[in-house]
Coordinates of N, CA and C in Angstrom, one line a residue:
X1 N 13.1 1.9 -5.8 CA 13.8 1.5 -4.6 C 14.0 0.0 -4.7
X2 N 15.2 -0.6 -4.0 CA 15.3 -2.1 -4.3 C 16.2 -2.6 -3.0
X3 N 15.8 -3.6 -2.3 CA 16.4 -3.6 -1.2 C 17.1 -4.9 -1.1
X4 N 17.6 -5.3 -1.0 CA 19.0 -6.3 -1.1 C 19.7 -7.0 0.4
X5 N 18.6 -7.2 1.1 CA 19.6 -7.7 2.5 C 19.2 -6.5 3.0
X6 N 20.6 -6.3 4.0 CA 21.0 -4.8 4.3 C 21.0 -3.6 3.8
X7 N 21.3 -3.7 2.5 CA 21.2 -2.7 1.2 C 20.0 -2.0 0.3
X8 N 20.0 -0.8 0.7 CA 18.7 -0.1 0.0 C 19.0 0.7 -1.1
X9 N 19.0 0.5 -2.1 CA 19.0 1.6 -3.8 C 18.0 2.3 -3.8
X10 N 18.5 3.6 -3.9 CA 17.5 4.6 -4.6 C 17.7 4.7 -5.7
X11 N 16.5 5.1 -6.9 CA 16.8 6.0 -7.8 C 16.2 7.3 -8.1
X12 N 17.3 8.2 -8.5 CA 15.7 9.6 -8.3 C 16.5 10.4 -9.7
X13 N 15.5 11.3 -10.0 CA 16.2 11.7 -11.3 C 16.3 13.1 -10.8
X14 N 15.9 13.1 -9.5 CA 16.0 14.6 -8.6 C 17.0 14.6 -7.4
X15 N 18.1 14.2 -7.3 CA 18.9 13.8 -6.6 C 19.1 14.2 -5.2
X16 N 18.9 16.3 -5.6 CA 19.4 17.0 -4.7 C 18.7 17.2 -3.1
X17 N 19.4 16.5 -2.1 CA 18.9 16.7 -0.8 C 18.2 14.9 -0.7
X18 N 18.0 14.1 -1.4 CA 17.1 12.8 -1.2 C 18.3 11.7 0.0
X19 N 19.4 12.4 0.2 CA 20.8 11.9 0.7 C 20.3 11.7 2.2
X20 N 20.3 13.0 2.1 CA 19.7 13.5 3.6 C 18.4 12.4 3.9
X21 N 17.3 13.2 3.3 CA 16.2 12.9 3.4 C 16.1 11.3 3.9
X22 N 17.2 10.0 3.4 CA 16.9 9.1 3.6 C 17.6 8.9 4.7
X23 N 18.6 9.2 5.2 CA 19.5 9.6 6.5 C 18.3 9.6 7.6
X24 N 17.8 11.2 8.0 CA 16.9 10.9 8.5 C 15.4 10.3 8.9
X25 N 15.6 9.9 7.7 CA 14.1 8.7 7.7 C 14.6 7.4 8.3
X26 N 15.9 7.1 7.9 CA 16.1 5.6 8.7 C 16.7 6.0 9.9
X27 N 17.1 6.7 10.2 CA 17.2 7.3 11.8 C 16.3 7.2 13.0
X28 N 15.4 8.0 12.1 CA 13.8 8.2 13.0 C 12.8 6.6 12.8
X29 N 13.5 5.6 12.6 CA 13.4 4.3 12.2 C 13.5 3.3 13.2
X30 N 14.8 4.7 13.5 CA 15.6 2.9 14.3 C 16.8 2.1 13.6
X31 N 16.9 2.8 12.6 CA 17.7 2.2 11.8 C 19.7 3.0 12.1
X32 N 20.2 1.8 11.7 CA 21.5 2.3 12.0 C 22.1 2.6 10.5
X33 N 22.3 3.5 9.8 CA 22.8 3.5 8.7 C 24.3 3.8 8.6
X34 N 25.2 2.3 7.8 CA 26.2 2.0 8.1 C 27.3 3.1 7.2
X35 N 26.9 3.3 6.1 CA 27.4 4.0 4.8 C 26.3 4.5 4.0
X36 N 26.0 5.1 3.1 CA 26.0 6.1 2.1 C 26.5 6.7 1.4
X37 N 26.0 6.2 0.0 CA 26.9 7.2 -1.1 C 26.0 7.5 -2.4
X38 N 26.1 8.9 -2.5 CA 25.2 8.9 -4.1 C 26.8 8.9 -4.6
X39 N 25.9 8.2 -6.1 CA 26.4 7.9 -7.2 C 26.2 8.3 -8.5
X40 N 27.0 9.5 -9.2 CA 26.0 9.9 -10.4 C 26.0 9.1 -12.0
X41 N 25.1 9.3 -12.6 CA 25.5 8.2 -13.4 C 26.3 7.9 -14.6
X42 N 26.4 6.8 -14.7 CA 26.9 5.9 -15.9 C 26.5 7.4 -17.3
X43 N 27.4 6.4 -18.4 CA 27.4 6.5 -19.4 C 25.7 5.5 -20.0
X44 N 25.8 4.3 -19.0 CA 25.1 3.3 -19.6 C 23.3 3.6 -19.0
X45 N 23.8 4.3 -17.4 CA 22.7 4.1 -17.0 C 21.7 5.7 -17.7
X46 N 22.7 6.5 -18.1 CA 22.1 7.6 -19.4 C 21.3 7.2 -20.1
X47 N 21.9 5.9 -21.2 CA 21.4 5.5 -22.2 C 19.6 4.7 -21.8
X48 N 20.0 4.1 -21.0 CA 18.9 3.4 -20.4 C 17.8 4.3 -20.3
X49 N 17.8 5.7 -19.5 CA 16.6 6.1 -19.0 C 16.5 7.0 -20.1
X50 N 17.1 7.2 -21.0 CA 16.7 8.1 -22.4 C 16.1 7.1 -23.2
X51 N 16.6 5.9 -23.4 CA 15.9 4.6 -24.3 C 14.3 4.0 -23.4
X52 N 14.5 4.9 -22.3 CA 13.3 4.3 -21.2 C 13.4 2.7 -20.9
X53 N 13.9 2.4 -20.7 CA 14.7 1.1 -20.2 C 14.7 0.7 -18.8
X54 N 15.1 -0.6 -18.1 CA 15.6 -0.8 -16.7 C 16.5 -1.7 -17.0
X55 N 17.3 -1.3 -16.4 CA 18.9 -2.3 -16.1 C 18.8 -2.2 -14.4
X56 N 18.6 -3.8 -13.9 CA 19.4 -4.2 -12.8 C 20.7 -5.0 -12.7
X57 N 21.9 -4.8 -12.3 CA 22.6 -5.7 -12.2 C 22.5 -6.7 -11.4

């Protein structure tokens, strides 16, 4: 996870339902969540976690 200001990144290599899951976690927070979007990945961000790597931009 990487938090940027306003902005919170996930990464999961288990994608399915974590959409949600973070929806209502920052809900039950207090939190107003403006947008969300999964993203699936890159060609580059492939290579990365098969070379076991981290790329932040």
């Amino acid at each position: 996870m990487a938090v940027d200001g306003p902005t919170v990144r996930v990464r999961t290599t288990q994608p399915d339902g974590v959409l949600g899951h973070l929806l209502r976690a920052g809900g039950a927070a207090g939190l107003t969540v403006r947008d969300a979007t999964a993203t699936p990945p890159n060609l580059q961000t492939a290579f990365l976690t098969l070379a076991r790597r981290d790329y932040t931009p």
